[in-house]
Amino acid sequence: MSISRRDFLKSSAAAAAASAVGITVPSEVQAAAAKGEEGWRWDKAACRFCGTGCGIMLATKNGKIVAVKGDPAAPVNRGLNCIKGYFNAKIMYGEDRLKTPLLRVNDKGEFDKHGQFKPVSWQRAFDEMEKHVKKALKESGPEGVAVFASGQYTVMEGYAAQKMMKAGFRSNAIDPNARHCMASAVVGFYQTFGIDEPSGCYDDIELTDTIVTWGSNMAEMHPILWSRVTDRKLSDPDRVKVVNIQTYTHRTCDLGDFNIIFSPSTDLALWNYIAREIVYNHPEAIDWDFLKKHIVFTAGPVNIGYGMRRKGEKSLKEGKYTALEMETISKEMSKKVSAKEAPALAPYGYKEGDVMKNTPGTLKHWKISFEEYKKSLEPYTLDYVAKIAKGDPNESLESFKKKLKDLVALYVEKDRKVVSFWTMGMNQHTRGTWVNTLSYNVHFMLNKQAKPGNGAFSLTGQPSACGTAREVGTFCHRLPADLMVKNPKHRKIAENKWHIPEGTLNPVGNQHIMKIHRDIEDGVVKFAWVNVCNAYQDSASARHWIKAAREMDNFIVTSDGYPGISAKVSDLVLPSAMIYEKWGAYGNAERRTQHWRQQVLPVGDAMSDTWQWVEFSKRFTVNDLWGPYTLRNGKKLPDVREKAKAMGYKPDTTMYEILFANDRAKAYKVDLNSFPQKGFDNSECIGDSRNVVGSDGKVFKGYGFMIHEYLFEEYASFGRGHGHDLAPFVVYHKVRGLKWPVVNGKETQWRFNVKYDPYAAKANPGGDFAFYGPLAKKILQGSLTGPDKSKGKFALPNKAKIFARPYMDPPEMPDAKYDTWLCTGRVLEHWHSGTMTMRVPELFRAVPEALCYMSPKDAKAKGFKNGELIWVESRRGKVKARVETRGRNRPPQGLVFVPWFDEKVFINKVCLDATCPMSKQTDYKKCAVKLYKA
């Protein structure tokens, strides 16, 4: 039977689609598809893109991925893919894939920061890196060596990077782009539950009666989950309600029973309004039995600043910031209480016109009475909240008030299940931690949390922001499984597992991603390595960081698949193996861990980030790294070389031998005749047919042991028995992921609920819930205005917290000079900075550039035409973008939306690098701009 390419594609697509929805496929179509797929090998994997965690099937033939489809057996997506998901293979085959290391050199071939990029060997690349790391350690100590890490690392890559940074270099200056993505959710989890990660799972979608999205365009950012929401809505349209609470109208709003457009930052007021209505007007809805058994009321300081630079920092003293920039930055030190926020701050002792002196953000909080909590809610009347929160000037106040009342009615209805979803709108927020905790307040009072179909649920942005950044602990302050570098007991656990001397680990973990940028600008960080992210495109106030990288005495390295902005800014570029050119694992937003095998060989001389870290570890010995250091704060790291000697290590023993090629690692055997290794490439373990010349100038033949399994199993050992239990490595290759904790082979759907969570059942036998997270479970007592230390500390075994937290203005708001709100984000067709998706022809043609979405009324008032180029300018910088008034995003008057995927519309030059002072997550959703014709 002959078959044309067109007929084959039609038949194969029809067969796959029919299979996904359970339709019987005609035998002739099956035969045609089978004929066209002769010689194909299908295998499962996880999608490369967002935190949904869809399962896909990849077909390979002759060493190349030739087809991608949704995995019908995957419980997350059930055979469906979004538009990006179908192009998982094409992202690997762009014309300008990086295939060899590139170093800036002069005409003599010597490194020159102002030279041009020229190809070099892996050996030469590592020679330069070694030299500059040793220089950085000599000049700045461990704080001088930094890594821009990623929520897109595989679990193994992140674990290897963290291990070498924290145990080898003794540096905690490793922080992921997940800091920009989910840090506020993390601190919200820690403060509320004492442990990270959501209590619910995606099954809540099919079980709930109500979906409320808060600052989340799920239709484009989590489209497969939105398809499940849509299916749930259409399955029972009268009963199931969908409400969208956003700063502008977008595709998610199309499904809404009603939509609430609010003014940026006033989501704080909206959550407090719902809580006030429950406490003051619907007390019958409160489950007092639940609250008394499981909840305490708490408060914390409000004068915490905005996570910007502070007076006295070197670059401020040197005048690197303009007078315009200082108009905003000055509010980090002190601010005047505005008329808008004064009523909300009154219970905390502030009135309009008061000067609030800020101290850097603190995680401290204390227990208060319910009456104090009730007092904090008093200002949030319908009139006050409607006045400050209404975001569309063309909507009537009466209409807005009705929506607020209807929203409350949905939450308080006794037998109505409610799920509140959010993403970056609540996380990228100068009060991101606060607003995250406020969501749990409402669900807790109604006893609608940690139950099937009920709960506040943070949706992750990146594919392994949960699995790698959070669970592995590639943040500056974390270790695996919720351990913290500042806790001596936690450090000792890690030192024992890593077989390194006691006292090796650095207890100071404060170099979050924005501080790394600032430390480069201040001349502290001398060596920085960008891994699996685009740190110089994805950070706000980008002009500062690019200038510092290019003009100061430092050495910047970027490992990537393509030459994005970070690569162009760097001194050395390393070619990384991409997603299916290596073994890997991701962890998604519902705690589901998924593994895949290497499907094809990397292109050129590209190698995985795991390999790069392990090879680099060979360059450093006990004598190089484990001597004494003095940190900036005066804290001394001890000389642990004698302790290392007592453990059997010699002065010239390498970090490779200690951390990666030890006896424990070598116990994990390469076995090409057994599952899951049989029939699959394994470039790190056995080398491959490319015969890549490695870091020592010799052909790399592999490590000779199953390093992927070793790294995963050692990481997993941190969490087993501690509420983060993972299944064995081999098991994940047999299943479509499992939601941790995995206990006795069974995954956990709803945490903290005794019916479903074995850890909750153990903590509260015979009870209903146990919030067993161990962090911050002994706190002071006090009132809204502060703690009373004389009363001592209050223990909170198995309890969660409700927080009193007020509405506050962001540090920069529209004014006479900069009269428009700017919001940034993503679009469906592109991923993050577009480094991969802009190289897929179909996706590029669909959305070739970033547009400035605005209200037609604003465009008319300013004299702009659709498609016309305009300037979008803030106190920090400006970019040109085309006006779009008829598109998918429909902002109200006074707000524009510009996505950040397009390096030619470099919107992060315009954005403000203010952060939530508690989580250090950047607020990309609100700053002030002016618009004018280009």
PDB file of C-alpha atoms in Angstrom, residues 362-520:
ATOM      1  CA  THR A 362      10.788  40.068  57.566  1.00  0.00           C
ATOM      2  CA  LEU A 363       9.052  36.722  57.862  1.00  0.00           C
ATOM      3  CA  LYS A 364       8.306  37.325  61.549  1.00  0.00           C
ATOM      4  CA  HIS A 365       4.727  37.083  62.710  1.00  0.00           C
ATOM      5  CA  TRP A 366       2.863  36.482  65.941  1.00  0.00           C
ATOM      6  CA  LYS A 367      -0.382  35.045  67.251  1.00  0.00           C
ATOM      7  CA  ILE A 368      -3.362  37.389  67.713  1.00  0.00           C
ATOM      8  CA  SER A 369      -6.912  36.903  68.909  1.00  0.00           C
ATOM      9  CA  PHE A 370      -9.896  36.468  66.616  1.00  0.00           C
ATOM     10  CA  GLU A 371     -11.134  39.875  67.819  1.00  0.00           C
ATOM     11  CA  GLU A 372      -7.902  41.471  66.603  1.00  0.00           C
ATOM     12  CA  TYR A 373      -8.296  39.716  63.253  1.00  0.00           C
ATOM     13  CA  LYS A 374     -11.907  40.931  63.068  1.00  0.00           C
ATOM     14  CA  LYS A 375     -10.670  44.449  63.785  1.00  0.00           C
ATOM     15  CA  SER A 376      -8.259  44.220  60.816  1.00  0.00           C
ATOM     16  CA  LEU A 377     -11.201  43.473  58.506  1.00  0.00           C
ATOM     17  CA  GLU A 378     -13.432  46.313  59.641  1.00  0.00           C
ATOM     18  CA  PRO A 379     -12.297  48.867  56.981  1.00  0.00           C
ATOM     19  CA  TYR A 380     -13.178  46.622  54.010  1.00  0.00           C
ATOM     20  CA  THR A 381     -16.776  47.686  53.537  1.00  0.00           C
ATOM     21  CA  LEU A 382     -18.426  47.317  50.165  1.00  0.00           C
ATOM     22  CA  ASP A 383     -18.233  51.079  49.606  1.00  0.00           C
ATOM     23  CA  TYR A 384     -14.528  51.365  50.450  1.00  0.00           C
ATOM     24  CA  VAL A 385     -13.454  48.320  48.464  1.00  0.00           C
ATOM     25  CA  ALA A 386     -15.547  49.191  45.412  1.00  0.00           C
ATOM     26  CA  LYS A 387     -14.143  52.726  45.439  1.00  0.00           C
ATOM     27  CA  ILE A 388     -10.464  51.673  45.475  1.00  0.00           C
ATOM     28  CA  ALA A 389     -10.688  48.381  43.550  1.00  0.00           C
ATOM     29  CA  LYS A 390     -12.853  49.102  40.509  1.00  0.00           C
ATOM     30  CA  GLY A 391     -10.439  48.762  37.600  1.00  0.00           C
ATOM     31  CA  ASP A 392     -12.521  49.737  34.579  1.00  0.00           C
ATOM     32  CA  PRO A 393     -13.405  53.431  34.631  1.00  0.00           C
ATOM     33  CA  ASN A 394     -16.246  52.732  32.194  1.00  0.00           C
ATOM     34  CA  GLU A 395     -17.983  50.263  34.525  1.00  0.00           C
ATOM     35  CA  SER A 396     -20.544  51.701  36.910  1.00  0.00           C
ATOM     36  CA  LEU A 397     -19.921  51.491  40.638  1.00  0.00           C
ATOM     37  CA  GLU A 398     -23.281  49.748  41.049  1.00  0.00           C
ATOM     38  CA  SER A 399     -22.324  47.036  38.574  1.00  0.00           C
ATOM     39  CA  PHE A 400     -18.985  46.482  40.294  1.00  0.00           C
ATOM     40  CA  LYS A 401     -20.617  46.273  43.734  1.00  0.00           C
ATOM     41  CA  LYS A 402     -23.132  43.715  42.510  1.00  0.00           C
ATOM     42  CA  LYS A 403     -20.303  41.500  41.251  1.00  0.00           C
ATOM     43  CA  LEU A 404     -18.536  41.708  44.601  1.00  0.00           C
ATOM     44  CA  LYS A 405     -21.688  40.661  46.411  1.00  0.00           C
ATOM     45  CA  ASP A 406     -22.291  37.826  43.949  1.00  0.00           C
ATOM     46  CA  LEU A 407     -18.705  36.653  44.498  1.00  0.00           C
ATOM     47  CA  VAL A 408     -19.215  36.504  48.256  1.00  0.00           C
ATOM     48  CA  ALA A 409     -22.442  34.567  47.776  1.00  0.00           C
ATOM     49  CA  LEU A 410     -20.610  31.867  45.822  1.00  0.00           C
ATOM     50  CA  TYR A 411     -17.903  31.466  48.453  1.00  0.00           C
ATOM     51  CA  VAL A 412     -20.267  31.316  51.450  1.00  0.00           C
ATOM     52  CA  GLU A 413     -22.949  29.037  49.958  1.00  0.00           C
ATOM     53  CA  LYS A 414     -22.838  26.109  52.349  1.00  0.00           C
ATOM     54  CA  ASP A 415     -22.812  23.133  50.021  1.00  0.00           C
ATOM     55  CA  ARG A 416     -21.010  24.833  47.147  1.00  0.00           C
ATOM     56  CA  LYS A 417     -17.468  23.648  46.491  1.00  0.00           C
ATOM     57  CA  VAL A 418     -15.010  26.368  45.476  1.00  0.00           C
ATOM     58  CA  VAL A 419     -11.514  26.280  43.975  1.00  0.00           C
ATOM     59  CA  SER A 420      -9.512  29.510  43.779  1.00  0.00           C
ATOM     60  CA  PHE A 421      -6.744  29.377  41.162  1.00  0.00           C
ATOM     61  CA  TRP A 422      -4.019  31.960  40.718  1.00  0.00           C
ATOM     62  CA  THR A 423      -0.690  32.371  39.012  1.00  0.00           C
ATOM     63  CA  MET A 424       1.500  35.406  38.399  1.00  0.00           C
ATOM     64  CA  GLY A 425      -1.124  38.045  39.152  1.00  0.00           C
ATOM     65  CA  MET A 426      -0.963  37.172  42.843  1.00  0.00           C
ATOM     66  CA  ASN A 427       2.665  36.042  42.932  1.00  0.00           C
ATOM     67  CA  GLN A 428       4.399  38.824  41.005  1.00  0.00           C
ATOM     68  CA  HIS A 429       3.264  41.386  43.530  1.00  0.00           C
ATOM     69  CA  THR A 430       4.996  43.659  46.037  1.00  0.00           C
ATOM     70  CA  ARG A 431       2.697  42.085  48.621  1.00  0.00           C
ATOM     71  CA  GLY A 432       2.672  38.659  46.981  1.00  0.00           C
ATOM     72  CA  THR A 433       3.170  36.691  50.189  1.00  0.00           C
ATOM     73  CA  TRP A 434       0.379  38.629  51.852  1.00  0.00           C
ATOM     74  CA  VAL A 435      -2.164  38.078  49.101  1.00  0.00           C
ATOM     75  CA  ASN A 436      -1.316  34.363  48.941  1.00  0.00           C
ATOM     76  CA  THR A 437      -2.031  33.979  52.642  1.00  0.00           C
ATOM     77  CA  LEU A 438      -5.270  35.978  52.344  1.00  0.00           C
ATOM     78  CA  SER A 439      -6.637  33.366  49.946  1.00  0.00           C
ATOM     79  CA  TYR A 440      -6.304  30.653  52.583  1.00  0.00           C
ATOM     80  CA  ASN A 441      -8.066  32.857  55.160  1.00  0.00           C
ATOM     81  CA  VAL A 442     -11.313  32.656  53.221  1.00  0.00           C
ATOM     82  CA  HIS A 443     -11.073  28.945  52.487  1.00  0.00           C
ATOM     83  CA  PHE A 444     -10.138  28.101  56.081  1.00  0.00           C
ATOM     84  CA  MET A 445     -13.023  30.026  57.646  1.00  0.00           C
ATOM     85  CA  LEU A 446     -15.446  28.163  55.401  1.00  0.00           C
ATOM     86  CA  ASN A 447     -13.654  24.804  55.851  1.00  0.00           C
ATOM     87  CA  LYS A 448     -13.179  24.666  52.096  1.00  0.00           C
ATOM     88  CA  GLN A 449      -9.476  23.777  51.958  1.00  0.00           C
ATOM     89  CA  ALA A 450      -7.643  20.453  51.548  1.00  0.00           C
ATOM     90  CA  LYS A 451     -10.874  18.720  50.540  1.00  0.00           C
ATOM     91  CA  PRO A 452     -11.925  17.237  47.184  1.00  0.00           C
ATOM     92  CA  GLY A 453     -13.246  20.069  45.015  1.00  0.00           C
ATOM     93  CA  ASN A 454     -12.327  22.728  47.571  1.00  0.00           C
ATOM     94  CA  GLY A 455      -9.191  24.774  48.027  1.00  0.00           C
ATOM     95  CA  ALA A 456      -6.984  27.724  47.227  1.00  0.00           C
ATOM     96  CA  PHE A 457      -4.530  26.479  44.591  1.00  0.00           C
ATOM     97  CA  SER A 458      -1.379  28.164  43.280  1.00  0.00           C
ATOM     98  CA  LEU A 459      -0.671  27.138  39.680  1.00  0.00           C
ATOM     99  CA  THR A 460       3.022  26.918  38.847  1.00  0.00           C
ATOM    100  CA  GLY A 461       4.397  28.674  35.794  1.00  0.00           C
ATOM    101  CA  GLN A 462       7.428  26.538  34.894  1.00  0.00           C
ATOM    102  CA  PRO A 463       7.710  22.793  34.200  1.00  0.00           C
ATOM    103  CA  SER A 464       9.810  22.061  37.292  1.00  0.00           C
ATOM    104  CA  ALA A 465       9.564  25.162  39.438  1.00  0.00           C
ATOM    105  CA  CYS A 466       8.008  22.786  41.957  1.00  0.00           C
ATOM    106  CA  GLY A 467      10.030  19.651  41.247  1.00  0.00           C
ATOM    107  CA  THR A 468      13.467  21.219  40.977  1.00  0.00           C
ATOM    108  CA  ALA A 469      13.552  24.809  42.214  1.00  0.00           C
ATOM    109  CA  ARG A 470      11.427  24.126  45.290  1.00  0.00           C
ATOM    110  CA  GLU A 471      11.649  20.434  46.120  1.00  0.00           C
ATOM    111  CA  VAL A 472      15.324  20.029  45.205  1.00  0.00           C
ATOM    112  CA  GLY A 473      15.994  23.386  46.841  1.00  0.00           C
ATOM    113  CA  THR A 474      17.928  25.382  44.253  1.00  0.00           C
ATOM    114  CA  PHE A 475      17.031  28.620  46.041  1.00  0.00           C
ATOM    115  CA  CYS A 476      19.731  30.504  47.917  1.00  0.00           C
ATOM    116  CA  HIS A 477      18.143  29.786  51.290  1.00  0.00           C
ATOM    117  CA  ARG A 478      17.064  26.169  50.799  1.00  0.00           C
ATOM    118  CA  LEU A 479      18.286  22.599  50.786  1.00  0.00           C
ATOM    119  CA  PRO A 480      16.286  19.572  49.571  1.00  0.00           C
ATOM    120  CA  ALA A 481      12.876  18.703  51.027  1.00  0.00           C
ATOM    121  CA  ASP A 482      12.172  22.015  52.792  1.00  0.00           C
ATOM    122  CA  LEU A 483      15.485  22.083  54.683  1.00  0.00           C
ATOM    123  CA  MET A 484      16.992  25.539  55.225  1.00  0.00           C
ATOM    124  CA  VAL A 485      20.637  26.601  55.077  1.00  0.00           C
ATOM    125  CA  LYS A 486      20.281  28.832  58.158  1.00  0.00           C
ATOM    126  CA  ASN A 487      19.163  25.909  60.340  1.00  0.00           C
ATOM    127  CA  PRO A 488      22.206  24.107  61.837  1.00  0.00           C
ATOM    128  CA  LYS A 489      20.266  20.854  62.197  1.00  0.00           C
ATOM    129  CA  HIS A 490      19.280  21.002  58.528  1.00  0.00           C
ATOM    130  CA  ARG A 491      22.837  21.744  57.438  1.00  0.00           C
ATOM    131  CA  LYS A 492      24.056  18.753  59.414  1.00  0.00           C
ATOM    132  CA  ILE A 493      21.525  16.481  57.701  1.00  0.00           C
ATOM    133  CA  ALA A 494      22.790  17.611  54.290  1.00  0.00           C
ATOM    134  CA  GLU A 495      26.446  17.351  55.307  1.00  0.00           C
ATOM    135  CA  ASN A 496      25.875  13.785  56.463  1.00  0.00           C
ATOM    136  CA  LYS A 497      24.052  12.778  53.291  1.00  0.00           C
ATOM    137  CA  TRP A 498      26.707  14.395  51.127  1.00  0.00           C
ATOM    138  CA  HIS A 499      29.578  12.956  53.182  1.00  0.00           C
ATOM    139  CA  ILE A 500      31.238  16.329  53.639  1.00  0.00           C
ATOM    140  CA  PRO A 501      32.780  17.736  56.846  1.00  0.00           C
ATOM    141  CA  GLU A 502      30.580  19.309  59.461  1.00  0.00           C
ATOM    142  CA  GLY A 503      30.750  23.081  59.072  1.00  0.00           C
ATOM    143  CA  THR A 504      31.224  23.014  55.296  1.00  0.00           C
ATOM    144  CA  LEU A 505      27.810  24.438  54.435  1.00  0.00           C
ATOM    145  CA  ASN A 506      27.376  28.206  54.493  1.00  0.00           C
ATOM    146  CA  PRO A 507      24.565  29.337  56.854  1.00  0.00           C
ATOM    147  CA  VAL A 508      23.977  32.673  55.077  1.00  0.00           C
ATOM    148  CA  GLY A 509      21.526  32.328  52.188  1.00  0.00           C
ATOM    149  CA  ASN A 510      20.430  35.796  51.097  1.00  0.00           C
ATOM    150  CA  GLN A 511      21.650  36.109  47.489  1.00  0.00           C
ATOM    151  CA  HIS A 512      18.302  35.793  45.752  1.00  0.00           C
ATOM    152  CA  ILE A 513      18.143  36.376  42.021  1.00  0.00           C
ATOM    153  CA  MET A 514      17.741  40.161  42.179  1.00  0.00           C
ATOM    154  CA  LYS A 515      20.480  40.421  44.802  1.00  0.00           C
ATOM    155  CA  ILE A 516      22.810  38.461  42.518  1.00  0.00           C
ATOM    156  CA  HIS A 517      22.177  41.048  39.795  1.00  0.00           C
ATOM    157  CA  ARG A 518      22.715  43.854  42.300  1.00  0.00           C
ATOM    158  CA  ASP A 519      25.854  42.183  43.666  1.00  0.00           C
ATOM    159  CA  ILE A 520      27.267  42.010  40.139  1.00  0.00           C
TER     160      ILE A 520
END
